[in-house]
PDB file of C-alpha atoms in Angstrom:
ATOM      1  CA  UNK E   1       0.130   0.135   0.124  1.00 43.00           C
ATOM      2  CA  UNK E   2       2.589   2.668   1.019  1.00 56.00           C
ATOM      3  CA  UNK E   3       4.522   1.491  -2.500  1.00 50.00           C
ATOM      4  CA  UNK E   4       1.827   2.430  -4.596  1.00 39.00           C
ATOM      5  CA  UNK E   5       2.453   5.885  -2.908  1.00 43.00           C
ATOM      6  CA  UNK E   6       6.091   6.298  -2.647  1.00 44.00           C
ATOM      7  CA  UNK E   7       6.680   4.586  -6.619  1.00 39.00           C
ATOM      8  CA  UNK E   8       5.382   8.061  -7.594  1.00 39.00           C
ATOM      9  CA  UNK E   9       8.273   9.940  -5.569  1.00 41.00           C
ATOM     10  CA  UNK E  10      10.875  10.204  -8.210  1.00 40.00           C
ATOM     11  CA  UNK E  11       8.392  11.773 -10.996  1.00 33.00           C
ATOM     12  CA  UNK E  12       7.202  14.505  -8.672  1.00 33.00           C
ATOM     13  CA  UNK E  13       8.667  15.484  -5.278  1.00 36.00           C
ATOM     14  CA  UNK E  14       6.179  18.513  -4.740  1.00 33.00           C
ATOM     15  CA  UNK E  15       3.419  15.728  -5.361  1.00 34.00           C
ATOM     16  CA  UNK E  16       4.833  13.434  -2.501  1.00 35.00           C
ATOM     17  CA  UNK E  17       2.902  15.784   0.032  1.00 31.00           C
ATOM     18  CA  UNK E  18      -0.447  15.328  -1.803  1.00 30.00           C
ATOM     19  CA  UNK E  19       0.082  11.206  -2.478  1.00 32.00           C
ATOM     20  CA  UNK E  20      -0.916   9.928   0.790  1.00 30.00           C
ATOM     21  CA  UNK E  21       0.093   6.919  -0.379  1.00 35.00           C
ATOM     22  CA  UNK E  22      -2.836   5.514  -1.668  1.00 33.00           C
ATOM     23  CA  UNK E  23      -3.332   3.419   1.742  1.00 49.00           C
ATOM     24  CA  UNK E  24      -7.254   2.757   3.036  1.00 41.00           C
ATOM     25  CA  UNK E  25      -8.030   4.877   6.633  1.00 45.00           C
ATOM     26  CA  UNK E  26      -6.112   2.988   9.442  1.00 56.00           C
ATOM     27  CA  UNK E  27      -5.776   3.570  13.146  1.00 56.00           C
ATOM     28  CA  UNK E  28      -1.765   4.408  13.778  1.00 66.00           C
ATOM     29  CA  UNK E  29       0.189   1.474  15.657  1.00 77.00           C
ATOM     30  CA  UNK E  30      -0.154   1.334  19.399  1.00 87.00           C
ATOM     31  CA  UNK E  31       3.049   2.478  21.448  1.00 94.00           C
ATOM     32  CA  UNK E  32       4.232   0.235  24.069  1.00 96.00           C
ATOM     33  CA  UNK E  33       6.523   0.345  26.822  1.00 97.00           C
ATOM     34  CA  UNK E  34       9.082  -2.432  26.381  1.00 98.00           C
ATOM     35  CA  UNK E  35      10.565  -3.376  29.574  1.00 98.00           C
ATOM     36  CA  UNK E  36      13.573  -1.633  30.628  1.00 98.00           C
ATOM     37  CA  UNK E  37      17.034  -3.427  29.599  1.00 98.00           C
ATOM     38  CA  UNK E  38      18.407  -5.781  32.264  1.00 98.00           C
ATOM     39  CA  UNK E  39      22.211  -6.359  30.419  1.00 98.00           C
ATOM     40  CA  UNK E  40      23.449  -2.590  29.795  1.00 98.00           C
ATOM     41  CA  UNK E  41      25.702  -2.196  26.996  1.00 98.00           C
ATOM     42  CA  UNK E  42      29.463  -2.146  27.349  1.00 97.00           C
ATOM     43  CA  UNK E  43      30.493  -0.131  24.206  1.00 95.00           C
ATOM     44  CA  UNK E  44      33.446   1.892  25.326  1.00 93.00           C
ATOM     45  CA  UNK E  45      34.533   5.184  23.986  1.00 93.00           C
ATOM     46  CA  UNK E  46      34.130   6.993  20.267  1.00 97.00           C
ATOM     47  CA  UNK E  47      30.970   6.716  18.081  1.00 98.00           C
ATOM     48  CA  UNK E  48      29.287   3.549  17.590  1.00 98.00           C
ATOM     49  CA  UNK E  49      27.195   1.934  14.121  1.00 98.00           C
ATOM     50  CA  UNK E  50      24.066  -0.211  14.392  1.00 98.00           C
ATOM     51  CA  UNK E  51      21.428  -1.212  11.823  1.00 98.00           C
ATOM     52  CA  UNK E  52      17.788  -1.559  12.634  1.00 98.00           C
ATOM     53  CA  UNK E  53      15.188  -2.858  10.445  1.00 98.00           C
ATOM     54  CA  UNK E  54      11.461  -1.888  11.182  1.00 98.00           C
ATOM     55  CA  UNK E  55       9.253  -1.802   8.362  1.00 98.00           C
ATOM     56  CA  UNK E  56       9.267   1.379   6.395  1.00 98.00           C
ATOM     57  CA  UNK E  57      12.377   3.159   7.146  1.00 98.00           C
ATOM     58  CA  UNK E  58      10.545   6.450   6.470  1.00 98.00           C
ATOM     59  CA  UNK E  59       9.499   6.662  10.387  1.00 98.00           C
ATOM     60  CA  UNK E  60      12.475   4.456  11.706  1.00 98.00           C
ATOM     61  CA  UNK E  61      14.809   7.200  10.498  1.00 98.00           C
ATOM     62  CA  UNK E  62      12.566   9.737  12.109  1.00 98.00           C
ATOM     63  CA  UNK E  63      12.739   8.052  15.582  1.00 98.00           C
ATOM     64  CA  UNK E  64      16.686   7.536  15.595  1.00 98.00           C
ATOM     65  CA  UNK E  65      17.048  10.948  14.548  1.00 98.00           C
ATOM     66  CA  UNK E  66      15.097  12.519  17.936  1.00 98.00           C
ATOM     67  CA  UNK E  67      17.083  10.562  20.163  1.00 98.00           C
ATOM     68  CA  UNK E  68      19.229  12.519  21.878  1.00 98.00           C
ATOM     69  CA  UNK E  69      23.199  10.941  21.411  1.00 98.00           C
ATOM     70  CA  UNK E  70      22.203   9.704  17.701  1.00 98.00           C
ATOM     71  CA  UNK E  71      24.873  11.467  15.710  1.00 98.00           C
ATOM     72  CA  UNK E  72      22.962  10.473  12.318  1.00 98.00           C
ATOM     73  CA  UNK E  73      20.282   8.051  10.757  1.00 98.00           C
ATOM     74  CA  UNK E  74      20.552   6.453   7.432  1.00 98.00           C
ATOM     75  CA  UNK E  75      18.009   4.886   5.290  1.00 98.00           C
ATOM     76  CA  UNK E  76      18.972   2.152   3.294  1.00 98.00           C
ATOM     77  CA  UNK E  77      18.598  -1.678   2.501  1.00 98.00           C
ATOM     78  CA  UNK E  78      20.313  -4.626   4.388  1.00 98.00           C
ATOM     79  CA  UNK E  79      20.298  -8.307   3.350  1.00 96.00           C
ATOM     80  CA  UNK E  80      20.837  -8.613  -0.306  1.00 96.00           C
ATOM     81  CA  UNK E  81      23.180  -7.674  -2.632  1.00 96.00           C
ATOM     82  CA  UNK E  82      24.472  -4.967  -4.595  1.00 97.00           C
ATOM     83  CA  UNK E  83      22.867  -5.194  -7.685  1.00 97.00           C
ATOM     84  CA  UNK E  84      18.998  -5.007  -6.221  1.00 97.00           C
ATOM     85  CA  UNK E  85      19.898  -2.535  -3.768  1.00 98.00           C
ATOM     86  CA  UNK E  86      16.750  -0.032  -5.471  1.00 98.00           C
ATOM     87  CA  UNK E  87      14.002   1.107  -4.103  1.00 98.00           C
ATOM     88  CA  UNK E  88      11.690  -0.471  -6.986  1.00 97.00           C
ATOM     89  CA  UNK E  89      13.564  -4.095  -6.948  1.00 97.00           C
ATOM     90  CA  UNK E  90      13.799  -4.575  -3.136  1.00 97.00           C
ATOM     91  CA  UNK E  91      10.038  -3.503  -3.055  1.00 95.00           C
ATOM     92  CA  UNK E  92       9.461  -6.784  -5.091  1.00 96.00           C
ATOM     93  CA  UNK E  93      10.006  -8.720  -1.917  1.00 96.00           C
ATOM     94  CA  UNK E  94      12.390 -11.425  -3.203  1.00 97.00           C
ATOM     95  CA  UNK E  95      16.094  -9.490  -3.053  1.00 97.00           C
ATOM     96  CA  UNK E  96      16.264 -10.113   0.892  1.00 97.00           C
ATOM     97  CA  UNK E  97      16.645  -6.935   1.376  1.00 98.00           C
ATOM     98  CA  UNK E  98      14.825  -5.107   4.389  1.00 98.00           C
ATOM     99  CA  UNK E  99      14.546  -1.315   4.649  1.00 98.00           C
ATOM    100  CA  UNK E 100      16.942  -0.826   7.265  1.00 98.00           C
ATOM    101  CA  UNK E 101      18.484   2.357   8.844  1.00 98.00           C
ATOM    102  CA  UNK E 102      21.933   2.645  10.082  1.00 98.00           C
ATOM    103  CA  UNK E 103      22.166   4.354  13.198  1.00 98.00           C
ATOM    104  CA  UNK E 104      25.472   6.379  14.470  1.00 98.00           C
ATOM    105  CA  UNK E 105      25.638   7.062  18.076  1.00 98.00           C
ATOM    106  CA  UNK E 106      27.195   8.038  21.207  1.00 98.00           C
ATOM    107  CA  UNK E 107      27.041   5.099  23.442  1.00 98.00           C
ATOM    108  CA  UNK E 108      28.120   7.822  26.750  1.00 97.00           C
ATOM    109  CA  UNK E 109      24.735   9.471  25.819  1.00 98.00           C
ATOM    110  CA  UNK E 110      22.781   6.990  24.775  1.00 98.00           C
ATOM    111  CA  UNK E 111      23.270   2.733  24.844  1.00 98.00           C
ATOM    112  CA  UNK E 112      22.849   0.460  22.737  1.00 98.00           C
ATOM    113  CA  UNK E 113      20.551  -1.358  25.015  1.00 98.00           C
ATOM    114  CA  UNK E 114      18.280   2.101  25.077  1.00 98.00           C
ATOM    115  CA  UNK E 115      18.171   2.239  21.299  1.00 99.00           C
ATOM    116  CA  UNK E 116      16.468  -1.262  21.731  1.00 99.00           C
ATOM    117  CA  UNK E 117      14.200  -0.791  23.983  1.00 98.00           C
ATOM    118  CA  UNK E 118      12.950   3.073  22.142  1.00 98.00           C
ATOM    119  CA  UNK E 119      13.112   0.643  18.775  1.00 98.00           C
ATOM    120  CA  UNK E 120      10.420  -1.913  20.310  1.00 98.00           C
ATOM    121  CA  UNK E 121       8.353   0.669  21.960  1.00 98.00           C
ATOM    122  CA  UNK E 122       7.864   3.384  19.370  1.00 98.00           C
ATOM    123  CA  UNK E 123       9.658   2.030  16.268  1.00 98.00           C
ATOM    124  CA  UNK E 124       8.526  -1.309  15.656  1.00 98.00           C
ATOM    125  CA  UNK E 125       6.110  -4.496  16.514  1.00 98.00           C
ATOM    126  CA  UNK E 126       8.206  -7.533  17.074  1.00 98.00           C
ATOM    127  CA  UNK E 127       5.412  -9.600  16.946  1.00 98.00           C
ATOM    128  CA  UNK E 128       4.745  -9.326  13.521  1.00 98.00           C
ATOM    129  CA  UNK E 129       6.704 -11.361  10.539  1.00 98.00           C
ATOM    130  CA  UNK E 130       7.191  -9.839   7.590  1.00 98.00           C
ATOM    131  CA  UNK E 131       5.116  -6.813   7.852  1.00 97.00           C
ATOM    132  CA  UNK E 132       4.752  -3.404   9.786  1.00 97.00           C
ATOM    133  CA  UNK E 133       1.884  -1.023   9.982  1.00 95.00           C
ATOM    134  CA  UNK E 134       0.290  -1.342   6.474  1.00 96.00           C
ATOM    135  CA  UNK E 135       3.014  -2.669   4.988  1.00 97.00           C
ATOM    136  CA  UNK E 136       3.745  -6.476   3.684  1.00 97.00           C
ATOM    137  CA  UNK E 137       6.375  -8.375   2.370  1.00 98.00           C
ATOM    138  CA  UNK E 138      10.066  -9.615   3.437  1.00 98.00           C
ATOM    139  CA  UNK E 139      11.532  -6.088   2.806  1.00 98.00           C
ATOM    140  CA  UNK E 140       9.175  -5.213   5.720  1.00 98.00           C
ATOM    141  CA  UNK E 141      10.355  -7.264   8.403  1.00 98.00           C
ATOM    142  CA  UNK E 142      11.733  -5.732  11.400  1.00 98.00           C
ATOM    143  CA  UNK E 143      15.239  -7.297  12.243  1.00 98.00           C
ATOM    144  CA  UNK E 144      18.567  -6.467  14.313  1.00 98.00           C
ATOM    145  CA  UNK E 145      21.878  -6.326  12.994  1.00 98.00           C
ATOM    146  CA  UNK E 146      24.890  -6.015  15.554  1.00 98.00           C
ATOM    147  CA  UNK E 147      28.012  -4.633  14.240  1.00 97.00           C
ATOM    148  CA  UNK E 148      30.165  -6.375  16.842  1.00 97.00           C
ATOM    149  CA  UNK E 149      30.086  -9.159  19.425  1.00 97.00           C
ATOM    150  CA  UNK E 150      28.710  -6.921  22.407  1.00 98.00           C
ATOM    151  CA  UNK E 151      25.890  -5.594  20.708  1.00 98.00           C
ATOM    152  CA  UNK E 152      25.272  -9.460  19.344  1.00 98.00           C
ATOM    153  CA  UNK E 153      24.701 -10.486  23.257  1.00 98.00           C
ATOM    154  CA  UNK E 154      23.069  -7.532  24.617  1.00 98.00           C
ATOM    155  CA  UNK E 155      20.514  -7.669  21.299  1.00 98.00           C
ATOM    156  CA  UNK E 156      20.166 -11.755  22.017  1.00 98.00           C
ATOM    157  CA  UNK E 157      19.621 -11.158  25.800  1.00 98.00           C
ATOM    158  CA  UNK E 158      17.041  -8.248  25.398  1.00 98.00           C
ATOM    159  CA  UNK E 159      15.136 -10.362  22.833  1.00 98.00           C
ATOM    160  CA  UNK E 160      15.158 -13.178  25.722  1.00 98.00           C
ATOM    161  CA  UNK E 161      13.715 -10.949  28.224  1.00 98.00           C
ATOM    162  CA  UNK E 162      11.308  -9.176  25.837  1.00 98.00           C
ATOM    163  CA  UNK E 163       9.671 -12.684  25.062  1.00 98.00           C
ATOM    164  CA  UNK E 164       9.758 -13.155  28.809  1.00 98.00           C
ATOM    165  CA  UNK E 165       8.301 -10.005  29.750  1.00 98.00           C
ATOM    166  CA  UNK E 166       4.497 -10.820  28.862  1.00 96.00           C
ATOM    167  CA  UNK E 167       4.316  -7.388  27.955  1.00 97.00           C
ATOM    168  CA  UNK E 168       3.311  -8.611  24.395  1.00 97.00           C
ATOM    169  CA  UNK E 169       0.004 -11.215  23.798  1.00 95.00           C
ATOM    170  CA  UNK E 170       2.280 -12.763  20.671  1.00 97.00           C
ATOM    171  CA  UNK E 171       5.711 -14.366  20.187  1.00 98.00           C
ATOM    172  CA  UNK E 172       8.779 -12.230  19.845  1.00 98.00           C
ATOM    173  CA  UNK E 173       9.358 -13.002  16.021  1.00 98.00           C
ATOM    174  CA  UNK E 174      12.060 -10.654  15.737  1.00 98.00           C
ATOM    175  CA  UNK E 175      15.473 -11.850  14.761  1.00 98.00           C
ATOM    176  CA  UNK E 176      19.039 -11.146  14.642  1.00 98.00           C
ATOM    177  CA  UNK E 177      20.657 -10.969  11.290  1.00 98.00           C
ATOM    178  CA  UNK E 178      24.252 -11.314  10.787  1.00 97.00           C
ATOM    179  CA  UNK E 179      25.697  -7.819   9.084  1.00 97.00           C
ATOM    180  CA  UNK E 180      26.006  -8.203   5.448  1.00 94.00           C
ATOM    181  CA  UNK E 181      26.470  -4.845   3.905  1.00 96.00           C
ATOM    182  CA  UNK E 182      24.378  -1.453   4.341  1.00 98.00           C
ATOM    183  CA  UNK E 183      23.370  -0.076   0.870  1.00 98.00           C
ATOM    184  CA  UNK E 184      22.397   3.633   1.559  1.00 98.00           C
ATOM    185  CA  UNK E 185      18.752   4.191  -0.028  1.00 98.00           C
ATOM    186  CA  UNK E 186      18.300   6.807  -2.877  1.00 98.00           C
ATOM    187  CA  UNK E 187      18.471  10.696  -1.847  1.00 98.00           C
ATOM    188  CA  UNK E 188      14.730  11.213  -1.937  1.00 98.00           C
ATOM    189  CA  UNK E 189      14.341   8.940   1.240  1.00 98.00           C
ATOM    190  CA  UNK E 190      16.740  10.592   2.646  1.00 98.00           C
ATOM    191  CA  UNK E 191      15.759  12.696   6.052  1.00 98.00           C
ATOM    192  CA  UNK E 192      11.935  12.360   4.620  1.00 98.00           C
ATOM    193  CA  UNK E 193       9.899  13.182   7.590  1.00 98.00           C
ATOM    194  CA  UNK E 194      12.046  16.399   7.853  1.00 98.00           C
ATOM    195  CA  UNK E 195      11.496  17.579   4.338  1.00 98.00           C
ATOM    196  CA  UNK E 196       7.685  16.032   4.011  1.00 98.00           C
ATOM    197  CA  UNK E 197       6.095  16.456   7.326  1.00 97.00           C
ATOM    198  CA  UNK E 198       2.538  16.702   5.601  1.00 97.00           C
ATOM    199  CA  UNK E 199       2.561  13.441   3.714  1.00 98.00           C
ATOM    200  CA  UNK E 200       0.055  11.051   4.095  1.00 97.00           C
ATOM    201  CA  UNK E 201       1.979   8.261   5.421  1.00 97.00           C
ATOM    202  CA  UNK E 202       3.881   9.954   7.473  1.00 98.00           C
ATOM    203  CA  UNK E 203       0.997  11.786   9.158  1.00 97.00           C
ATOM    204  CA  UNK E 204      -0.647   8.490  10.078  1.00 97.00           C
ATOM    205  CA  UNK E 205       2.066   6.137  10.523  1.00 97.00           C
ATOM    206  CA  UNK E 206       5.067   7.915  11.806  1.00 98.00           C
ATOM    207  CA  UNK E 207       4.183  11.295  13.543  1.00 98.00           C
ATOM    208  CA  UNK E 208       2.823   9.003  16.171  1.00 98.00           C
ATOM    209  CA  UNK E 209       5.913   7.608  16.730  1.00 98.00           C
ATOM    210  CA  UNK E 210       7.451  10.836  17.461  1.00 98.00           C
ATOM    211  CA  UNK E 211       4.925  11.689  19.670  1.00 98.00           C
ATOM    212  CA  UNK E 212       4.912   8.797  21.784  1.00 98.00           C
ATOM    213  CA  UNK E 213       8.811   8.656  21.869  1.00 98.00           C
ATOM    214  CA  UNK E 214       8.076  12.136  23.305  1.00 98.00           C
ATOM    215  CA  UNK E 215       6.007  10.994  25.943  1.00 98.00           C
ATOM    216  CA  UNK E 216       7.446   7.708  26.614  1.00 98.00           C
ATOM    217  CA  UNK E 217      11.211   8.772  26.857  1.00 98.00           C
ATOM    218  CA  UNK E 218      11.343  12.601  27.435  1.00 98.00           C
ATOM    219  CA  UNK E 219      15.181  12.214  28.832  1.00 98.00           C
ATOM    220  CA  UNK E 220      15.826  10.860  25.329  1.00 98.00           C
ATOM    221  CA  UNK E 221      14.284  13.027  23.201  1.00 98.00           C
ATOM    222  CA  UNK E 222      15.181  15.772  21.319  1.00 98.00           C
ATOM    223  CA  UNK E 223      12.884  17.766  19.590  1.00 97.00           C
ATOM    224  CA  UNK E 224      14.767  18.934  16.608  1.00 97.00           C
ATOM    225  CA  UNK E 225      15.341  16.179  14.120  1.00 97.00           C
ATOM    226  CA  UNK E 226      19.157  15.949  13.018  1.00 95.00           C
ATOM    227  CA  UNK E 227      19.235  14.843   9.479  1.00 93.00           C
ATOM    228  CA  UNK E 228      21.311  11.985   8.102  1.00 89.00           C
TER     229      UNK E 228
END
């Protein structure tokens, strides 16, 4: 559904704000207060990078761009190869790619385990298989892509904690994927919410994520959108 509206973007950027993505009227996703992590990440000094897949990258990019300590959030594709790392090919659902966001952050301001909690609270529903919001297909799967051993250990521990928490009524199906290569998405996808705040898809599905971030995590929330 989102795909139909988004495919028109390269043709007429000015028309994006009117497209509304051609989706039916549906209620926005409900935010969930994920459990506080029991295992903290210890990643040392210096900026770190992590990759998150959680459905449409517009909203995930926007969420992390409003988190204190995040230096950049870039939309892209992970899980396939370079030959098919384009929006049109990825949206066939057969390339192996997931729409993903590469996040660069300062662990002295926001730890990886805190990013995980935020991600599953307001970004992605961990109980959905190959879909998020109104979007369907393997390219919209939720997945964690750790970039180092510490992130992998913390991610595995947190997924187990989530499953045992009882917060979600359905099983946790989000998986940890081995990092292959991240391919940056086309320019018109970058900082999409910042550039197109009144786009129909943004208003229906992604603005509520930012509102929930501000409400649930006021100490992590940053009012300004940091461009990727």
